[in-house]
mmCIF file of C-alpha atoms and ligand atoms in Angstrom:
data_model
loop_
_atom_site.group_PDB
_atom_site.id
_atom_site.type_symbol
_atom_site.label_atom_id
_atom_site.label_comp_id
_atom_site.label_asym_id
_atom_site.label_seq_id
_atom_site.Cartn_x
_atom_site.Cartn_y
_atom_site.Cartn_z
ATOM 1 C CA MET A 142 2.509 -4.028 15.250
ATOM 2 C CA PRO A 143 -0.875 -3.828 12.971
ATOM 3 C CA ARG A 144 -1.808 -6.596 10.792
ATOM 4 C CA ALA A 145 -4.087 -7.037 7.899
ATOM 5 C CA THR A 146 -7.064 -9.080 7.596
ATOM 6 C CA LEU A 147 -8.245 -10.439 3.906
ATOM 7 C CA ALA A 148 -10.723 -7.743 3.835
ATOM 8 C CA VAL A 149 -7.879 -5.413 3.673
ATOM 9 C CA ALA A 150 -8.732 -1.778 3.291
ATOM 10 C CA MET A 151 -10.000 -2.342 -0.018
ATOM 11 C CA SER A 152 -10.826 0.889 -1.526
ATOM 12 C CA SER A 153 -9.415 3.752 0.249
ATOM 13 C CA THR A 154 -10.745 6.432 -2.076
ATOM 14 C CA ALA A 155 -7.373 7.666 -3.102
ATOM 15 C CA ASP A 156 -6.324 4.296 -4.563
ATOM 16 C CA ILE A 157 -6.334 4.315 -8.526
ATOM 17 C CA HIS A 158 -7.872 1.373 -10.107
ATOM 18 C CA SER A 159 -7.473 0.847 -13.882
ATOM 19 C CA ARG A 160 -10.664 -0.028 -15.869
ATOM 20 C CA ASP A 161 -13.183 -1.975 -13.886
ATOM 21 C CA ASP A 162 -14.681 -4.198 -16.903
ATOM 22 C CA TRP A 163 -12.451 -7.086 -16.648
ATOM 23 C CA PRO A 164 -12.906 -9.992 -19.224
ATOM 24 C CA SER A 165 -14.174 -13.220 -17.283
ATOM 25 C CA GLY A 166 -11.074 -15.351 -16.601
ATOM 26 C CA ARG A 167 -9.981 -18.410 -14.407
ATOM 27 C CA VAL A 168 -6.137 -17.434 -13.581
ATOM 28 C CA LEU A 169 -5.223 -14.085 -12.490
ATOM 29 C CA VAL A 170 -1.173 -13.495 -12.082
ATOM 30 C CA VAL A 171 -0.622 -10.920 -9.265
ATOM 31 C CA SER A 172 2.555 -9.241 -9.076
ATOM 32 C CA ALA A 173 3.407 -6.440 -6.384
ATOM 33 C CA THR A 174 5.594 -3.793 -7.519
ATOM 34 C CA TYR A 175 7.556 -1.085 -5.733
ATOM 35 C CA ASN A 176 10.100 0.942 -7.726
ATOM 36 C CA GLU A 177 10.373 -1.629 -10.669
ATOM 37 C CA HIS A 178 10.215 0.878 -13.656
ATOM 38 C CA GLU A 179 12.901 -0.995 -15.219
ATOM 39 C CA ASN A 180 11.058 -4.206 -15.165
ATOM 40 C CA VAL A 181 7.393 -3.797 -15.487
ATOM 41 C CA ALA A 182 6.818 -3.227 -18.977
ATOM 42 C CA ALA A 183 8.917 -6.477 -19.898
ATOM 43 C CA LEU A 184 7.107 -8.343 -17.313
ATOM 44 C CA ILE A 185 3.758 -7.635 -18.453
ATOM 45 C CA ASP A 186 4.701 -8.403 -21.965
ATOM 46 C CA SER A 187 6.265 -11.591 -20.864
ATOM 47 C CA VAL A 188 3.453 -12.840 -18.566
ATOM 48 C CA LEU A 189 0.697 -12.020 -21.148
ATOM 49 C CA ALA A 190 2.645 -13.761 -23.798
ATOM 50 C CA VAL A 191 2.676 -17.226 -21.895
ATOM 51 C CA SER A 192 -1.093 -17.618 -22.586
ATOM 52 C CA PRO A 193 -4.153 -15.824 -23.981
ATOM 53 C CA GLU A 194 -5.945 -17.279 -20.900
ATOM 54 C CA LEU A 195 -4.192 -15.451 -18.314
ATOM 55 C CA GLN A 196 -4.710 -11.978 -16.900
ATOM 56 C CA LEU A 197 -2.289 -9.871 -14.907
ATOM 57 C CA LEU A 198 -2.720 -7.573 -11.876
ATOM 58 C CA ILE A 199 -0.022 -5.072 -10.956
ATOM 59 C CA VAL A 200 -0.463 -4.047 -7.310
ATOM 60 C CA ASP A 201 1.865 -0.899 -6.931
ATOM 61 C CA ASP A 202 2.352 1.142 -3.910
ATOM 62 C CA ASP A 203 2.678 4.558 -5.505
ATOM 63 C CA SER A 204 6.410 3.852 -6.439
ATOM 64 C CA PRO A 205 8.269 6.993 -6.690
ATOM 65 C CA ASP A 206 9.961 5.830 -9.888
ATOM 66 C CA GLY A 207 6.714 5.864 -11.704
ATOM 67 C CA THR A 208 6.053 2.220 -11.964
ATOM 68 C CA GLY A 209 2.288 2.497 -11.245
ATOM 69 C CA ARG A 210 1.780 5.175 -13.827
ATOM 70 C CA LEU A 211 3.594 3.381 -16.335
ATOM 71 C CA ALA A 212 1.731 0.074 -15.674
ATOM 72 C CA LEU A 213 -1.753 2.191 -15.769
ATOM 73 C CA ASN A 214 -0.809 3.566 -19.307
ATOM 74 C CA LEU A 215 -0.051 0.097 -20.595
ATOM 75 C CA ALA A 216 -3.411 -0.924 -19.266
ATOM 76 C CA GLU A 217 -5.257 1.360 -21.408
ATOM 77 C CA GLU A 218 -4.387 -0.607 -24.344
ATOM 78 C CA GLN A 219 -4.304 -4.121 -23.056
ATOM 79 C CA PRO A 220 -7.763 -5.543 -21.730
ATOM 80 C CA ARG A 221 -5.891 -8.323 -19.826
ATOM 81 C CA LEU A 222 -3.778 -6.148 -17.723
ATOM 82 C CA HIS A 223 -5.225 -4.334 -14.618
ATOM 83 C CA VAL A 224 -3.473 -2.099 -12.224
ATOM 84 C CA LEU A 225 -4.125 -1.200 -8.499
ATOM 85 C CA VAL A 226 -1.980 1.910 -7.447
ATOM 86 C CA ARG A 227 -2.224 2.218 -3.540
ATOM 87 C CA ARG A 228 -1.544 5.483 -2.042
ATOM 88 C CA GLY A 229 1.653 5.002 -0.038
ATOM 89 C CA ARG A 230 3.826 1.983 0.701
ATOM 90 C CA ARG A 231 1.783 -0.668 2.628
ATOM 91 C CA GLY A 232 3.850 -3.523 2.324
ATOM 92 C CA LEU A 233 4.310 -6.708 0.036
ATOM 93 C CA GLY A 234 1.882 -8.938 2.220
ATOM 94 C CA THR A 235 -0.886 -6.434 1.970
ATOM 95 C CA ALA A 236 -0.372 -6.137 -1.654
ATOM 96 C CA ILE A 237 -0.433 -9.681 -2.791
ATOM 97 C CA LEU A 238 -3.724 -10.216 -0.297
ATOM 98 C CA GLU A 239 -5.362 -7.212 -2.026
ATOM 99 C CA GLY A 240 -4.556 -8.655 -5.390
ATOM 100 C CA PHE A 241 -6.002 -12.041 -4.317
ATOM 101 C CA GLU A 242 -9.106 -10.341 -2.994
ATOM 102 C CA LEU A 243 -9.594 -8.423 -6.443
ATOM 103 C CA GLY A 244 -9.202 -11.715 -8.105
ATOM 104 C CA ARG A 245 -12.006 -13.324 -6.065
ATOM 105 C CA GLN A 246 -14.183 -10.426 -6.367
ATOM 106 C CA HIS A 247 -13.803 -10.775 -10.263
ATOM 107 C CA GLY A 248 -14.661 -14.431 -10.139
ATOM 108 C CA PHE A 249 -11.075 -15.929 -10.869
ATOM 109 C CA GLU A 250 -10.450 -19.355 -9.444
ATOM 110 C CA VAL A 251 -6.755 -19.244 -9.239
ATOM 111 C CA ALA A 252 -4.200 -16.704 -8.410
ATOM 112 C CA VAL A 253 -0.389 -16.985 -9.461
ATOM 113 C CA ASN A 254 1.680 -14.601 -7.266
ATOM 114 C CA MET A 255 5.146 -13.801 -8.612
ATOM 115 C CA ASP A 256 7.687 -11.005 -8.036
ATOM 116 C CA ALA A 257 8.166 -8.215 -10.851
ATOM 117 C CA ASP A 258 12.022 -8.459 -11.183
ATOM 118 C CA PHE A 259 12.319 -11.637 -13.465
ATOM 119 C CA SER A 260 13.609 -13.683 -10.363
ATOM 120 C CA HIS A 261 10.469 -15.756 -11.378
ATOM 121 C CA ASP A 262 10.286 -16.914 -15.013
ATOM 122 C CA PRO A 263 6.927 -16.504 -16.407
ATOM 123 C CA ASP A 264 7.360 -19.397 -18.597
ATOM 124 C CA ASP A 265 7.090 -21.636 -15.299
ATOM 125 C CA ILE A 266 3.584 -20.292 -14.865
ATOM 126 C CA PRO A 267 1.890 -23.327 -16.537
ATOM 127 C CA ARG A 268 4.075 -25.909 -14.547
ATOM 128 C CA LEU A 269 2.754 -24.298 -11.344
ATOM 129 C CA LEU A 270 -0.942 -24.405 -12.631
ATOM 130 C CA ALA A 271 -0.562 -28.046 -13.845
ATOM 131 C CA ALA A 272 0.641 -28.997 -10.191
ATOM 132 C CA LEU A 273 -2.677 -27.703 -8.812
ATOM 133 C CA GLU A 274 -4.571 -30.520 -10.496
ATOM 134 C CA PRO A 275 -5.455 -33.663 -8.403
ATOM 135 C CA VAL A 276 -2.566 -36.175 -7.594
ATOM 136 C CA GLY A 277 -3.813 -39.407 -5.920
ATOM 137 C CA GLY A 278 -7.317 -37.908 -5.632
ATOM 138 C CA ARG A 279 -6.587 -34.558 -3.997
ATOM 139 C CA ALA A 280 -6.027 -31.282 -5.715
ATOM 140 C CA ALA A 281 -3.534 -29.041 -4.192
ATOM 141 C CA ASP A 282 -4.672 -25.564 -2.655
ATOM 142 C CA VAL A 283 -1.095 -23.808 -2.927
ATOM 143 C CA VAL A 284 1.732 -24.906 -5.154
ATOM 144 C CA VAL A 285 4.921 -23.292 -4.302
ATOM 145 C CA GLY A 286 7.791 -22.903 -6.964
ATOM 146 C CA SER A 287 10.680 -24.257 -5.014
ATOM 147 C CA ARG A 288 14.196 -23.808 -5.231
ATOM 148 C CA ARG A 289 14.876 -26.737 -2.784
ATOM 149 C CA VAL A 290 13.333 -29.533 -4.395
ATOM 150 C CA PRO A 291 15.284 -31.751 -6.882
ATOM 151 C CA GLY A 292 15.762 -29.651 -9.971
ATOM 152 C CA GLY A 293 15.385 -26.320 -8.196
ATOM 153 C CA GLN A 294 18.084 -23.892 -8.021
ATOM 154 C CA THR A 295 19.132 -20.181 -7.191
ATOM 155 C CA VAL A 296 21.331 -18.394 -9.402
ATOM 156 C CA GLY A 297 23.308 -15.490 -8.755
ATOM 157 C CA TRP A 298 22.936 -15.155 -4.885
ATOM 158 C CA PRO A 299 25.803 -14.175 -2.519
ATOM 159 C CA LEU A 300 26.551 -16.484 0.193
ATOM 160 C CA SER A 301 24.723 -14.370 2.938
ATOM 161 C CA ARG A 302 21.300 -14.607 1.120
ATOM 162 C CA HIS A 303 21.629 -18.385 0.821
ATOM 163 C CA VAL A 304 22.251 -18.664 4.557
ATOM 164 C CA ALA A 305 19.446 -16.367 5.380
ATOM 165 C CA SER A 306 16.878 -17.977 3.174
ATOM 166 C CA ARG A 307 17.843 -21.634 4.256
ATOM 167 C CA LEU A 308 17.626 -20.294 7.994
ATOM 168 C CA VAL A 309 14.026 -19.398 7.172
ATOM 169 C CA GLY A 310 13.129 -22.386 5.284
ATOM 170 C CA TRP A 311 14.607 -24.553 8.238
ATOM 171 C CA PHE A 312 12.543 -22.470 10.877
ATOM 172 C CA THR A 313 9.403 -22.766 8.924
ATOM 173 C CA ARG A 314 9.812 -26.488 8.466
ATOM 174 C CA TRP A 315 10.767 -27.590 11.862
ATOM 175 C CA VAL A 316 9.594 -24.722 14.042
ATOM 176 C CA LEU A 317 6.191 -23.838 12.337
ATOM 177 C CA TRP A 318 5.818 -27.298 10.961
ATOM 178 C CA VAL A 319 4.928 -26.197 7.587
ATOM 179 C CA PRO A 320 5.842 -29.418 5.269
ATOM 180 C CA ILE A 321 7.455 -27.309 2.711
ATOM 181 C CA ARG A 322 11.022 -26.829 1.865
ATOM 182 C CA ASP A 323 11.133 -23.322 0.221
ATOM 183 C CA ALA A 324 8.333 -21.449 2.181
ATOM 184 C CA SER A 325 9.802 -18.145 1.690
ATOM 185 C CA SER A 326 9.271 -18.365 -2.383
ATOM 186 C CA GLY A 327 7.041 -15.756 -3.530
ATOM 187 C CA PHE A 328 6.180 -17.692 -6.946
ATOM 188 C CA ARG A 329 3.019 -19.503 -6.222
ATOM 189 C CA ALA A 330 -0.220 -20.853 -7.567
ATOM 190 C CA VAL A 331 -3.102 -20.353 -5.134
ATOM 191 C CA ARG A 332 -6.806 -21.596 -5.262
ATOM 192 C CA LEU A 333 -8.617 -18.658 -4.074
ATOM 193 C CA ALA A 334 -11.273 -20.913 -2.575
ATOM 194 C CA ILE A 335 -8.863 -21.460 0.114
ATOM 195 C CA PHE A 336 -9.873 -18.126 1.487
ATOM 196 C CA ASP A 337 -13.170 -19.473 2.509
ATOM 197 C CA ARG A 338 -11.370 -21.373 5.226
ATOM 198 C CA VAL A 339 -8.183 -19.280 5.851
ATOM 199 C CA SER A 340 -8.414 -15.884 7.567
ATOM 200 C CA GLY A 341 -6.039 -13.429 8.694
ATOM 201 C CA PRO A 342 -4.919 -11.472 10.434
ATOM 202 C CA PHE A 343 -1.945 -11.991 8.021
ATOM 203 C CA ALA A 344 1.633 -10.648 8.177
ATOM 204 C CA GLN A 345 1.831 -7.402 6.249
ATOM 205 C CA GLY A 346 5.553 -7.657 4.997
ATOM 206 C CA TYR A 347 7.604 -10.423 3.460
ATOM 207 C CA ALA A 348 6.542 -12.868 5.995
ATOM 208 C CA PHE A 349 3.243 -13.162 4.492
ATOM 209 C CA GLN A 350 4.578 -15.885 2.237
ATOM 210 C CA GLU A 351 5.361 -18.120 5.299
ATOM 211 C CA ASP A 352 2.299 -16.979 7.042
ATOM 212 C CA LEU A 353 -0.012 -18.048 4.221
ATOM 213 C CA LEU A 354 1.501 -21.703 3.907
ATOM 214 C CA TRP A 355 1.249 -21.899 7.709
ATOM 215 C CA ARG A 356 -2.494 -20.981 7.766
ATOM 216 C CA VAL A 357 -3.445 -23.188 4.867
ATOM 217 C CA HIS A 358 -1.624 -26.276 6.344
ATOM 218 C CA ARG A 359 -3.367 -25.804 9.925
ATOM 219 C CA ALA A 360 -6.792 -25.407 7.876
ATOM 220 C CA GLY A 361 -6.023 -28.630 6.274
ATOM 221 C CA GLY A 362 -5.190 -27.382 2.850
ATOM 222 C CA ARG A 363 -2.653 -29.393 0.707
ATOM 223 C CA LEU A 364 0.611 -27.752 -0.165
ATOM 224 C CA ALA A 365 2.662 -28.827 -3.033
ATOM 225 C CA GLU A 366 6.279 -27.879 -4.506
ATOM 226 C CA VAL A 367 7.406 -27.803 -7.979
ATOM 227 C CA PRO A 368 11.168 -27.035 -8.972
ATOM 228 C CA ILE A 369 12.160 -23.642 -10.285
ATOM 229 C CA THR A 370 15.198 -21.712 -11.064
ATOM 230 C CA PHE A 371 15.263 -18.708 -9.086
ATOM 231 C CA THR A 372 17.681 -15.942 -10.852
ATOM 232 C CA ASP A 373 18.870 -12.905 -8.736
ATOM 233 C CA ARG A 374 17.385 -9.596 -10.272
ATOM 234 C CA GLN A 375 19.196 -8.107 -13.226
ATOM 235 C CA ARG A 376 17.567 -4.634 -13.153
ATOM 236 C CA GLY A 377 16.504 -2.445 -10.287
ATOM 237 C CA SER A 378 17.186 -2.569 -6.536
ATOM 238 C CA SER A 379 16.147 -4.835 -3.627
ATOM 239 C CA LYS A 380 13.530 -3.796 -1.405
ATOM 240 C CA ALA A 381 14.311 -6.449 1.262
ATOM 241 C CA ASP A 382 16.056 -4.127 3.608
ATOM 242 C CA PHE A 383 17.143 -4.409 7.286
ATOM 243 C CA ALA A 384 14.003 -3.121 8.526
ATOM 244 C CA GLU A 385 11.995 -5.420 6.413
ATOM 245 C CA SER A 386 14.037 -8.432 7.870
ATOM 246 C CA ARG A 387 13.525 -7.410 11.213
ATOM 247 C CA ARG A 388 9.726 -7.080 10.782
ATOM 248 C CA SER A 389 9.663 -10.624 9.277
ATOM 249 C CA ILE A 390 11.452 -11.974 12.092
ATOM 250 C CA GLY A 391 8.979 -10.703 14.464
ATOM 251 C CA GLU A 392 6.270 -12.038 12.493
ATOM 252 C CA LEU A 393 7.712 -15.541 12.124
ATOM 253 C CA LEU A 394 8.375 -15.625 16.018
ATOM 254 C CA ARG A 395 4.776 -14.622 16.421
ATOM 255 C CA LEU A 396 3.651 -17.580 14.248
ATOM 256 C CA ALA A 397 5.967 -19.769 16.300
ATOM 257 C CA ARG A 398 4.420 -18.895 19.601
ATOM 258 C CA GLN A 399 1.207 -19.484 18.262
ATOM 259 C CA THR A 400 2.232 -22.917 16.951
ATOM 260 C CA TRP A 401 3.654 -24.117 20.327
ATOM 261 C CA LEU A 402 1.504 -22.125 22.842
ATOM 262 C CA GLY A 403 -1.786 -21.708 20.820
HETATM 263 N N1 LIG B 1932 3.265 -3.135 -3.838
HETATM 264 C C1 LIG B 1932 4.440 -3.464 -3.051
HETATM 265 N N2 LIG B 1932 5.321 -4.285 -3.667
HETATM 266 C C2 LIG B 1932 6.546 -4.530 -2.988
HETATM 267 C C3 LIG B 1932 6.739 -3.974 -1.615
HETATM 268 N N3 LIG B 1932 8.205 -4.271 -1.174
HETATM 269 C C4 LIG B 1932 8.347 -4.985 -2.318
HETATM 270 N N4 LIG B 1932 7.675 -5.207 -3.252
HETATM 271 C C5 LIG B 1932 7.707 -5.958 -4.614
HETATM 272 O O1 LIG B 1932 7.830 -7.351 -4.245
HETATM 273 C C6 LIG B 1932 8.457 -8.100 -4.917
HETATM 274 C C7 LIG B 1932 9.662 -8.676 -3.947
HETATM 275 O O2 LIG B 1932 10.509 -7.562 -3.628
HETATM 276 P P1 LIG B 1932 12.321 -7.600 -3.965
HETATM 277 O O3 LIG B 1932 12.873 -6.378 -3.672
HETATM 278 O O4 LIG B 1932 12.409 -8.346 -5.243
HETATM 279 O O5 LIG B 1932 12.516 -8.602 -2.904
HETATM 280 P P2 LIG B 1932 13.537 -9.696 -3.014
HETATM 281 O O6 LIG B 1932 13.370 -10.525 -4.092
HETATM 282 O O7 LIG B 1932 13.732 -10.572 -1.648
HETATM 283 O O8 LIG B 1932 15.039 -8.993 -3.010
HETATM 284 P P3 LIG B 1932 15.991 -9.013 -4.490
HETATM 285 O O9 LIG B 1932 17.164 -9.984 -4.124
HETATM 286 O O10 LIG B 1932 16.360 -7.714 -4.879
HETATM 287 O O11 LIG B 1932 15.169 -9.701 -5.725
HETATM 288 C C8 LIG B 1932 9.194 -7.088 -6.076
HETATM 289 O O12 LIG B 1932 8.173 -7.423 -7.241
HETATM 290 C C9 LIG B 1932 8.857 -5.814 -5.307
HETATM 291 O O13 LIG B 1932 8.915 -4.736 -6.385
HETATM 292 C C10 LIG B 1932 5.757 -3.029 -1.152
HETATM 293 O O14 LIG B 1932 5.909 -2.532 -0.087
HETATM 294 N N5 LIG B 1932 4.491 -2.881 -1.883
HETATM 295 MG MG1 LIG B 1933 13.474 -9.928 -6.023
#
């Protein structure tokens, strides 16, 4: 299966970028979208209302429901909003990675990655950022918004989702040796300088989340978790289908082979 590197196909000429004149900033929130028309405008408002210091990048894969077009229109009026519409569905992992890479190119120090469906509460962003700061002398490189540390929880999931998520969590912790309880959480704060030490090829789909933690940990980076409440999406539909699950399992097994056999 083809995999992405950090220098992921940056500007295939068909991709659309909103304005190139980004204000300077330290923290860029990156949210990947695919058919999130019902959520994206509210997400943009909520994230940008958290702090005037935050900027937001939407990375859309040319959603058939017009999410990207809507975000591009909103970006015309909002200098803290940036939009990349990629031509064709290229996967969640490559979308996040391309968002991080754009953040680096524009001089941001930290990226916050979150889903666009309000499962992640924008009001938790300041707590994630605070946890990047040094504790006992050493700063964290990645802070994971975690459902599996005291105070964290998941609201609204059926039993099947709990079981699947716990299995992946267990596998990442005890087979891949990543010391994190909620490795599949897509709500994180990431110090972008970590990519000076960590490179791909990264998993292209949902397994990017576990893959990034695995690489950061192996490179000696510091991981931390803070509790969050994850709420099942209220609007729009899931993109985590059977094909994506199968692809993720393949990617995780590849990481297991590398962990144990080198
Ligand atoms: N750009 C891009 N974004 C994607 C892709 N697949 C999923 N996303 C986005 O990634 C985020 C996570 O996807 P979800 O469908 O919410 O996955 P999930 O949280 O496991 O499933 P739900 O239970 O439905 O919320 C959402 O913001 C999606 O719109 C993709 O191929 N490309
Ligand atoms: Mg979701």
